[in-house]
């Protein structure tokens, strides 16, 4: 017979600094879904966890219990290694759109469940939906079939997967308990482990445009997630990557899809390719399709130069209802009615010293390409392109970026934000490494 618990006892135990048992944690994760744990009791426990923390063992139990609160996708019957990547998100982070078809072209199965953008960070699902017809709301059986057929499928979280996180995230969002590392770890890892993966690579971003502002906090989160993966018996590696300036030269939806396709054509911006190739290499190594980084790089280079990675992208678009011709004709993507270039002031001399990713993210929102609430509609055509990078030379009237908007009234605020985001210095600042740490 299973033990009977009272939510208030569990709350008091954690409030007073105790360690919860596996059964108590399972009761909590089940209870938030079936109503045994009322919302007010769940939020009290979340706040107690916020202050008292969770041990690594408690975090692993919570992750496991949350994962099992709904459907765990079983991909064991599919041949090949199933490996995914998760990013904590940033401005211009379109890595998934490039990495998923690239990794599939190198022999992996990539079952990717992604989220929507909120606030200044964009979401992979929203970017994919800029492609006319592309469906991200597939059933699990469609997901499995497309994965089998093309090696890559990119969808939104189905309501059946990790319902405990859906509930807990909504409560955390309105009770000041989002910024809690064990809760973030359990939230992310429960969703990734429920995808039926064999291994996972994490991109934990830090800096102005990231969820984690400091490297120390990002490192703590990365270590917790790697340890939680290990506790679940899955190999997980994390890269710590800088997010002070946007990744690549584009932010938005159509603008980022175009830049991603350019990367698949082997002509993307260096910083975006650097992060994408580093993450994909670790996926190939964990999935066993490359023995070491040099071999992974050879395979990726061949997949990009032969057009195999782009062909996977087209195949994925077609399988998910999207128009694969966008890879050849960018005019098929939603295009903004207004396009203006923002230029450096006449006094500008020297180099770009900084491009504040947070302000660029806010500029995309000002143009209509972001959402403040999950229910907001976004304008896929709105965004920024041609953005200068730190260190590039500037003189009077150099183009700093291009703004895209359907509503001309939105351009003035966006222009103010990008002008404030981009700063200049007489000499180029020393280049900081983009990939700063690997946690295994
Ligand atoms: N992303 C998630 O999925 N969960 C969190 O708690 C934070 C970011």
Coordinates of C-alpha atoms and ligand atoms in Angstrom, one line a residue:
X1 CA 0.0 0.0 0.0
X2 CA 1.4 3.4 -0.9
X3 CA 2.0 5.9 1.9
X4 CA -0.5 8.7 2.5
X5 CA 0.9 12.2 2.5
X6 CA -0.5 15.6 3.4
X7 CA 0.8 18.5 1.3
X8 CA 1.2 20.7 4.4
X9 CA 3.7 18.2 5.9
X10 CA 5.8 18.2 2.8
X11 CA 5.7 22.0 2.6
X12 CA 6.7 22.3 6.3
X13 CA 9.5 19.8 5.9
X14 CA 11.1 21.8 3.0
X15 CA 10.3 25.1 4.7
X16 CA 12.4 24.0 7.7
X17 CA 15.3 22.9 5.5
X18 CA 14.6 19.1 5.4
X19 CA 15.3 16.7 2.6
X20 CA 12.2 15.3 0.9
X21 CA 11.9 11.5 0.2
X22 CA 11.4 10.1 -3.3
X23 CA 7.8 9.2 -2.3
X24 CA 7.0 12.8 -1.1
X25 CA 8.4 14.2 -4.4
X26 CA 6.4 11.8 -6.5
X27 CA 3.3 12.7 -4.5
X28 CA 3.9 16.3 -5.3
X29 CA 4.5 15.9 -9.0
X30 CA 1.4 13.6 -9.3
X31 CA -0.6 15.9 -7.0
X32 CA -0.2 19.1 -9.1
X33 CA -1.7 17.2 -12.1
X34 CA -4.5 15.3 -10.3
X35 CA -5.4 18.1 -7.8
X36 CA -4.2 16.4 -4.6
X37 CA -1.8 19.3 -4.3
X38 CA -3.9 22.5 -4.6
X39 CA -2.3 25.5 -6.5
X40 CA -1.8 27.4 -3.3
X41 CA 0.0 24.5 -1.7
X42 CA 2.1 23.9 -4.8
X43 CA 3.2 27.5 -4.8
X44 CA 4.1 27.4 -1.1
X45 CA 6.3 24.3 -1.8
X46 CA 7.9 26.0 -4.8
X47 CA 8.7 29.0 -2.7
X48 CA 10.2 26.8 0.1
X49 CA 12.3 25.0 -2.6
X50 CA 13.3 28.5 -4.0
X51 CA 14.8 29.4 -0.5
X52 CA 16.0 26.0 0.7
X53 CA 17.0 24.4 -2.6
X54 CA 17.1 20.7 -3.5
X55 CA 19.9 18.2 -3.1
X56 CA 21.1 16.6 -6.4
X57 CA 19.2 13.5 -5.4
X58 CA 16.0 15.4 -4.8
X59 CA 16.5 17.2 -8.1
X60 CA 16.9 13.9 -9.9
X61 CA 13.8 12.5 -8.2
X62 CA 11.8 15.6 -9.1
X63 CA 12.9 15.4 -12.7
X64 CA 12.0 11.7 -12.9
X65 CA 8.6 12.2 -11.3
X66 CA 7.8 15.2 -13.6
X67 CA 8.9 13.2 -16.6
X68 CA 6.6 10.4 -15.6
X69 CA 3.6 12.7 -14.9
X70 CA 2.6 12.2 -18.5
X71 CA 3.5 10.3 -21.7
X72 CA 7.2 9.3 -22.1
X73 CA 7.8 8.9 -25.8
X74 CA 9.3 5.5 -26.6
X75 CA 11.6 5.7 -29.6
X76 CA 13.5 2.4 -28.9
X77 CA 12.1 0.7 -31.9
X78 CA 13.7 3.4 -34.2
X79 CA 17.1 2.4 -35.4
X80 CA 20.0 4.8 -34.7
X81 CA 21.0 7.0 -31.9
X82 CA 18.4 9.6 -30.9
X83 CA 20.2 12.8 -29.8
X84 CA 18.7 16.2 -29.1
X85 CA 20.0 19.7 -28.1
X86 CA 18.5 22.2 -25.8
X87 CA 19.4 25.8 -25.5
X88 CA 18.5 28.1 -22.6
X89 CA 17.7 30.7 -25.2
X90 CA 19.0 34.0 -26.4
X91 CA 18.6 36.7 -29.1
X92 CA 19.2 35.5 -32.6
X93 CA 19.6 31.9 -31.4
X94 CA 18.5 30.0 -34.5
X95 CA 21.0 27.1 -33.9
X96 CA 18.3 24.4 -33.8
X97 CA 17.2 25.2 -37.4
X98 CA 20.7 24.5 -38.6
X99 CA 21.9 21.8 -36.2
X100 CA 18.9 19.5 -36.4
X101 CA 19.1 18.8 -40.2
X102 CA 22.9 18.9 -40.1
X103 CA 23.0 16.2 -37.3
X104 CA 20.4 14.1 -39.2
X105 CA 22.5 14.4 -42.4
X106 CA 25.4 13.0 -40.3
X107 CA 23.4 10.0 -39.3
X108 CA 21.6 10.8 -36.1
X109 CA 17.9 10.8 -35.3
X110 CA 17.0 14.2 -33.9
X111 CA 13.7 14.2 -32.0
X112 CA 13.4 17.9 -31.1
X113 CA 10.6 19.3 -29.0
X114 CA 10.9 23.1 -28.7
X115 CA 9.2 26.0 -27.1
X116 CA 7.8 29.4 -28.2
X117 CA 9.5 32.7 -27.6
X118 CA 8.6 34.8 -24.6
X119 CA 9.9 38.3 -23.8
X120 CA 13.1 39.2 -25.6
X121 CA 14.2 35.6 -26.5
X122 CA 12.9 34.0 -29.7
X123 CA 11.4 30.5 -29.8
X124 CA 12.2 27.7 -32.4
X125 CA 8.6 26.9 -33.0
X126 CA 7.7 30.5 -33.9
X127 CA 10.7 30.6 -36.3
X128 CA 9.6 27.4 -38.0
X129 CA 6.1 28.7 -38.4
X130 CA 7.4 31.5 -40.5
X131 CA 7.7 28.8 -43.2
X132 CA 4.4 28.7 -45.0
X133 CA 2.4 25.6 -44.0
X134 CA 4.9 24.3 -41.5
X135 CA 3.1 22.3 -38.7
X136 CA 4.7 22.1 -35.3
X137 CA 1.6 20.6 -33.6
X138 CA 2.1 17.0 -34.6
X139 CA 0.8 14.0 -32.7
X140 CA 3.3 11.7 -31.2
X141 CA 2.7 9.1 -33.9
X142 CA 3.3 11.6 -36.7
X143 CA 6.4 12.7 -34.9
X144 CA 7.7 9.2 -34.7
X145 CA 6.9 8.5 -38.4
X146 CA 8.6 11.6 -39.6
X147 CA 11.6 10.9 -37.5
X148 CA 11.8 7.4 -39.0
X149 CA 11.4 8.7 -42.5
X150 CA 13.7 11.8 -42.5
X151 CA 15.8 11.5 -39.3
X152 CA 14.6 14.8 -37.9
X153 CA 11.3 16.2 -36.6
X154 CA 10.8 19.5 -34.8
X155 CA 7.6 19.9 -32.9
X156 CA 6.0 21.7 -29.9
X157 CA 5.4 20.0 -26.6
X158 CA 2.2 17.9 -26.8
X159 CA -0.3 18.4 -23.9
X160 CA 0.4 14.8 -22.9
X161 CA 4.1 15.3 -22.3
X162 CA 5.2 16.4 -18.8
X163 CA 1.9 18.0 -17.7
X164 CA 3.4 18.6 -14.3
X165 CA 5.8 21.1 -15.9
X166 CA 3.0 22.9 -17.7
X167 CA 1.3 23.4 -14.4
X168 CA 4.4 24.2 -12.3
X169 CA 5.9 26.6 -14.9
X170 CA 2.6 28.5 -15.0
X171 CA 2.6 28.8 -11.2
X172 CA 6.3 29.7 -11.1
X173 CA 5.8 32.4 -13.7
X174 CA 3.4 34.3 -11.5
X175 CA 4.8 33.6 -8.0
X176 CA 8.5 34.8 -8.4
X177 CA 9.9 31.3 -8.4
X178 CA 11.3 31.0 -11.9
X179 CA 14.9 31.8 -11.1
X180 CA 15.6 28.7 -9.1
X181 CA 18.3 26.4 -10.5
X182 CA 17.0 23.0 -9.3
X183 CA 13.5 23.9 -10.5
X184 CA 14.8 25.1 -13.9
X185 CA 16.9 22.0 -14.1
X186 CA 13.9 19.7 -13.4
X187 CA 11.7 21.6 -15.8
X188 CA 14.1 21.4 -18.7
X189 CA 15.4 17.9 -18.1
X190 CA 12.0 16.3 -17.5
X191 CA 10.8 17.6 -20.9
X192 CA 14.0 16.5 -22.7
X193 CA 14.1 13.0 -21.1
X194 CA 10.4 12.5 -22.0
X195 CA 11.3 12.8 -25.7
X196 CA 12.8 9.3 -25.7
X197 CA 16.4 10.5 -26.3
X198 CA 19.6 8.5 -25.9
X199 CA 21.8 11.5 -25.2
X200 CA 21.5 15.3 -25.0
X201 CA 23.7 18.3 -25.6
X202 CA 22.9 21.5 -23.8
X203 CA 23.8 25.1 -24.7
X204 CA 23.7 27.1 -21.5
X205 CA 23.9 30.7 -22.4
X206 CA 25.0 33.6 -20.2
X207 CA 25.3 37.3 -20.6
X208 CA 23.1 40.4 -21.4
X209 CA 20.7 38.6 -23.8
X210 CA 20.5 35.3 -21.8
X211 CA 18.2 33.9 -19.2
X212 CA 21.3 33.5 -16.9
X213 CA 23.1 36.8 -16.7
X214 CA 26.3 35.6 -15.0
X215 CA 28.7 32.8 -16.0
X216 CA 28.7 31.4 -12.4
X217 CA 24.9 30.9 -12.4
X218 CA 25.1 29.4 -15.9
X219 CA 27.8 27.0 -14.7
X220 CA 25.8 25.9 -11.7
X221 CA 22.7 25.2 -14.0
X222 CA 24.9 23.3 -16.5
X223 CA 26.4 21.1 -13.8
X224 CA 23.0 20.4 -12.3
X225 CA 21.6 19.4 -15.7
X226 CA 24.5 17.2 -16.6
X227 CA 24.3 15.5 -13.2
X228 CA 20.5 15.0 -13.6
X229 CA 21.0 13.4 -17.0
X230 CA 23.6 11.1 -15.5
X231 CA 21.2 10.1 -12.7
X232 CA 18.7 9.2 -15.5
X233 CA 21.3 7.1 -17.2
X234 CA 21.7 9.4 -20.2
X235 CA 24.9 11.0 -21.4
X236 CA 24.6 14.7 -21.3
X237 CA 27.2 17.4 -22.2
X238 CA 26.8 21.1 -21.7
X239 CA 28.6 24.0 -23.5
X240 CA 28.6 27.4 -21.8
X241 CA 28.3 30.0 -24.5
X242 CA 28.4 33.8 -24.4
X243 CA 25.3 35.8 -25.3
X244 CA 26.3 39.4 -24.9
X245 CA 25.7 40.2 -28.6
X246 CA 23.0 38.4 -30.7
X247 CA 24.1 35.2 -32.4
X248 CA 24.6 35.9 -36.1
X249 CA 23.3 39.0 -37.9
X250 CA 19.6 38.4 -37.8
X251 CA 16.9 38.4 -35.1
X252 CA 13.2 37.8 -35.7
X253 CA 11.5 35.0 -37.6
X254 CA 11.8 35.3 -41.4
X255 CA 15.1 37.0 -41.0
X256 CA 16.4 34.1 -38.8
X257 CA 15.0 31.4 -41.1
X258 CA 16.9 33.0 -44.0
X259 CA 20.1 33.2 -42.0
X260 CA 19.7 29.5 -41.0
X261 CA 19.3 28.4 -44.7
X262 CA 22.4 30.5 -45.5
X263 CA 24.3 28.5 -42.9
X264 CA 23.0 25.2 -44.4
X265 CA 24.4 26.6 -47.7
X266 CA 27.7 26.9 -45.9
X267 CA 27.8 30.7 -46.0
X268 CA 26.5 31.7 -42.6
X269 CA 28.1 34.2 -40.2
X270 CA 31.2 32.9 -38.4
X271 CA 29.9 33.1 -34.8
X272 CA 26.7 31.3 -35.6
X273 CA 28.6 28.5 -37.4
X274 CA 31.0 28.3 -34.5
X275 CA 28.4 27.6 -31.9
X276 CA 26.3 25.3 -34.2
X277 CA 29.3 23.2 -35.2
X278 CA 30.6 22.9 -31.6
X279 CA 27.2 21.7 -30.4
X280 CA 26.6 19.4 -33.3
X281 CA 30.0 17.8 -32.9
X282 CA 29.2 16.8 -29.3
X283 CA 25.9 15.4 -30.5
X284 CA 27.7 13.2 -33.1
X285 CA 30.2 12.0 -30.5
X286 CA 27.5 11.2 -27.9
X287 CA 25.5 9.4 -30.6
X288 CA 28.5 7.4 -31.7
X289 CA 28.5 8.6 -35.3
X290 CA 31.9 10.3 -34.7
X291 CA 34.7 9.0 -32.5
X292 CA 36.2 12.4 -31.8
X293 CA 35.8 16.1 -32.6
X294 CA 38.0 16.0 -35.7
X295 CA 35.9 13.2 -37.2
X296 CA 32.7 15.0 -36.3
X297 CA 34.0 18.2 -38.1
X298 CA 34.9 16.2 -41.2
X299 CA 31.4 14.7 -41.4
X300 CA 29.7 18.1 -40.8
X301 CA 31.9 19.8 -43.4
X302 CA 31.0 17.1 -45.9
X303 CA 27.2 17.3 -45.1
X304 CA 27.3 21.1 -45.6
X305 CA 29.4 21.2 -48.8
X306 CA 27.5 18.3 -50.5
X307 CA 24.1 19.9 -49.8
X308 CA 23.0 16.9 -47.7
X309 CA 22.2 19.1 -44.6
X310 CA 20.1 21.5 -46.8
X311 CA 18.4 18.5 -48.3
X312 CA 17.5 17.3 -44.8
X313 CA 16.0 20.7 -44.1
X314 CA 13.9 20.5 -47.2
X315 CA 12.8 17.0 -46.4
X316 CA 11.8 18.0 -42.9
X317 CA 9.8 21.0 -44.2
X318 CA 8.0 18.9 -46.7
X319 CA 7.2 16.1 -44.1
X320 CA 5.8 18.7 -41.7
X321 CA 3.6 20.4 -44.3
X322 CA 6.0 23.4 -44.9
X323 CA 7.0 24.7 -48.3
X324 CA 10.5 23.3 -49.0
X325 CA 10.9 25.9 -51.9
X326 CA 11.7 28.5 -49.2
X327 CA 15.2 27.1 -49.2
X328 CA 15.6 28.5 -52.8
X329 CA 13.2 31.4 -52.8
X330 CA 13.2 33.6 -49.7
X331 CA 10.4 35.7 -51.1
X332 CA 8.0 32.8 -50.2
X333 CA 8.6 33.7 -46.5
X334 CA 6.5 36.4 -44.9
X335 CA 8.1 39.7 -46.0
X336 CA 7.7 43.0 -44.2
X337 CA 6.1 46.0 -46.1
X338 CA 8.6 48.4 -44.6
X339 CA 12.4 48.0 -44.5
X340 CA 14.8 50.7 -43.3
X341 CA 18.5 50.8 -42.8
X342 CA 19.9 52.3 -39.6
X343 CA 23.2 54.0 -40.2
X344 CA 26.0 55.1 -37.9
X345 CA 26.1 58.8 -36.9
X346 CA 28.3 61.1 -38.9
X347 CA 30.8 61.3 -36.0
X348 CA 31.3 57.5 -35.8
X349 CA 34.9 56.3 -36.2
X350 CA 36.6 53.1 -35.2
X351 CA 34.9 49.8 -34.4
X352 CA 31.8 48.3 -32.9
X353 CA 32.5 48.0 -29.2
X354 CA 29.2 46.3 -28.1
X355 CA 25.8 45.2 -29.5
X356 CA 23.5 44.8 -26.5
X357 CA 21.6 41.6 -27.1
X358 CA 18.8 42.5 -24.7
X359 CA 18.1 45.8 -26.5
X360 CA 18.2 44.1 -29.9
X361 CA 15.7 41.6 -28.5
X362 CA 13.5 44.5 -27.3
X363 CA 13.8 46.1 -30.8
X364 CA 12.4 42.9 -32.4
X365 CA 9.5 43.1 -29.9
X366 CA 9.0 46.8 -30.7
X367 CA 8.8 45.8 -34.4
X368 CA 6.0 43.3 -33.6
X369 CA 8.2 40.2 -33.7
X370 CA 7.9 39.2 -30.0
X371 CA 5.4 38.4 -27.4
X372 CA 4.9 39.7 -23.9
X373 CA 2.3 37.1 -23.0
X374 CA 2.1 33.5 -24.3
X375 CA -1.2 34.3 -26.0
X376 CA 0.1 37.2 -28.0
X377 CA 0.3 36.9 -31.8
X378 CA 3.6 37.6 -33.5
X379 CA 4.4 39.1 -36.8
X380 CA 6.8 36.7 -38.5
X381 CA 8.0 39.3 -41.0
X382 CA 9.2 41.7 -38.3
X383 CA 12.8 41.6 -37.3
X384 CA 16.4 42.8 -37.7
X385 CA 19.0 41.7 -40.3
X386 CA 22.5 42.8 -41.5
X387 CA 23.5 43.5 -37.9
X388 CA 27.1 44.5 -37.4
X389 CA 29.2 42.4 -35.0
X390 CA 31.5 43.5 -32.3
X391 CA 34.9 44.4 -33.7
X392 CA 33.7 45.4 -37.2
X393 CA 34.9 48.7 -38.6
X394 CA 32.6 51.7 -38.6
X395 CA 32.8 55.1 -40.2
X396 CA 30.2 57.8 -40.8
X397 CA 27.0 56.4 -42.1
X398 CA 28.0 52.7 -42.1
X399 CA 24.9 50.5 -42.1
X400 CA 24.4 49.2 -38.6
X401 CA 21.4 47.0 -39.4
X402 CA 18.2 46.7 -41.4
X403 CA 14.8 46.9 -39.6
X404 CA 11.8 45.0 -41.1
X405 CA 8.2 46.0 -40.0
X406 CA 4.7 45.8 -41.4
X407 CA 3.6 48.7 -39.3
X408 CA 5.6 51.8 -40.0
X409 CA 4.6 53.3 -36.6
X410 CA 6.7 50.6 -34.9
X411 CA 10.0 51.7 -36.6
X412 CA 10.8 54.7 -34.5
X413 CA 11.0 52.9 -31.2
X414 CA 13.0 50.0 -32.7
X415 CA 15.4 52.5 -34.3
X416 CA 16.0 54.1 -30.9
X417 CA 16.7 50.7 -29.3
X418 CA 19.2 49.6 -31.9
X419 CA 20.9 53.0 -31.8
X420 CA 21.3 52.6 -28.0
X421 CA 22.4 49.0 -28.4
X422 CA 25.3 49.6 -30.7
X423 CA 28.3 51.3 -29.2
X424 CA 31.7 52.3 -30.8
X425 CA 35.3 52.5 -29.7
X426 CA 38.5 53.8 -31.5
X427 CA 40.0 50.3 -31.4
X428 CA 38.3 46.9 -31.7
X429 CA 37.8 45.2 -28.3
X430 CA 39.7 41.9 -27.8
X431 CA 37.6 39.0 -29.1
X432 CA 36.1 37.0 -26.3
X433 CA 35.7 33.2 -26.9
X434 CA 32.1 32.3 -27.7
X435 CA 32.3 28.7 -26.4
X436 CA 33.7 29.2 -22.9
X437 CA 33.4 25.8 -21.1
X438 CA 32.4 22.2 -21.6
X439 CA 30.8 20.3 -18.7
X440 CA 30.7 16.5 -19.1
Ligands
LIG1 N1 12.9 26.9 -19.5 C1 12.2 25.9 -19.1 O1 11.8 25.0 -19.9 N2 12.0 25.8 -17.8 C2 12.4 26.7 -16.9 O2 12.2 26.6 -15.7 C3 13.2 27.8 -17.4 C4 13.4 27.9 -18.7

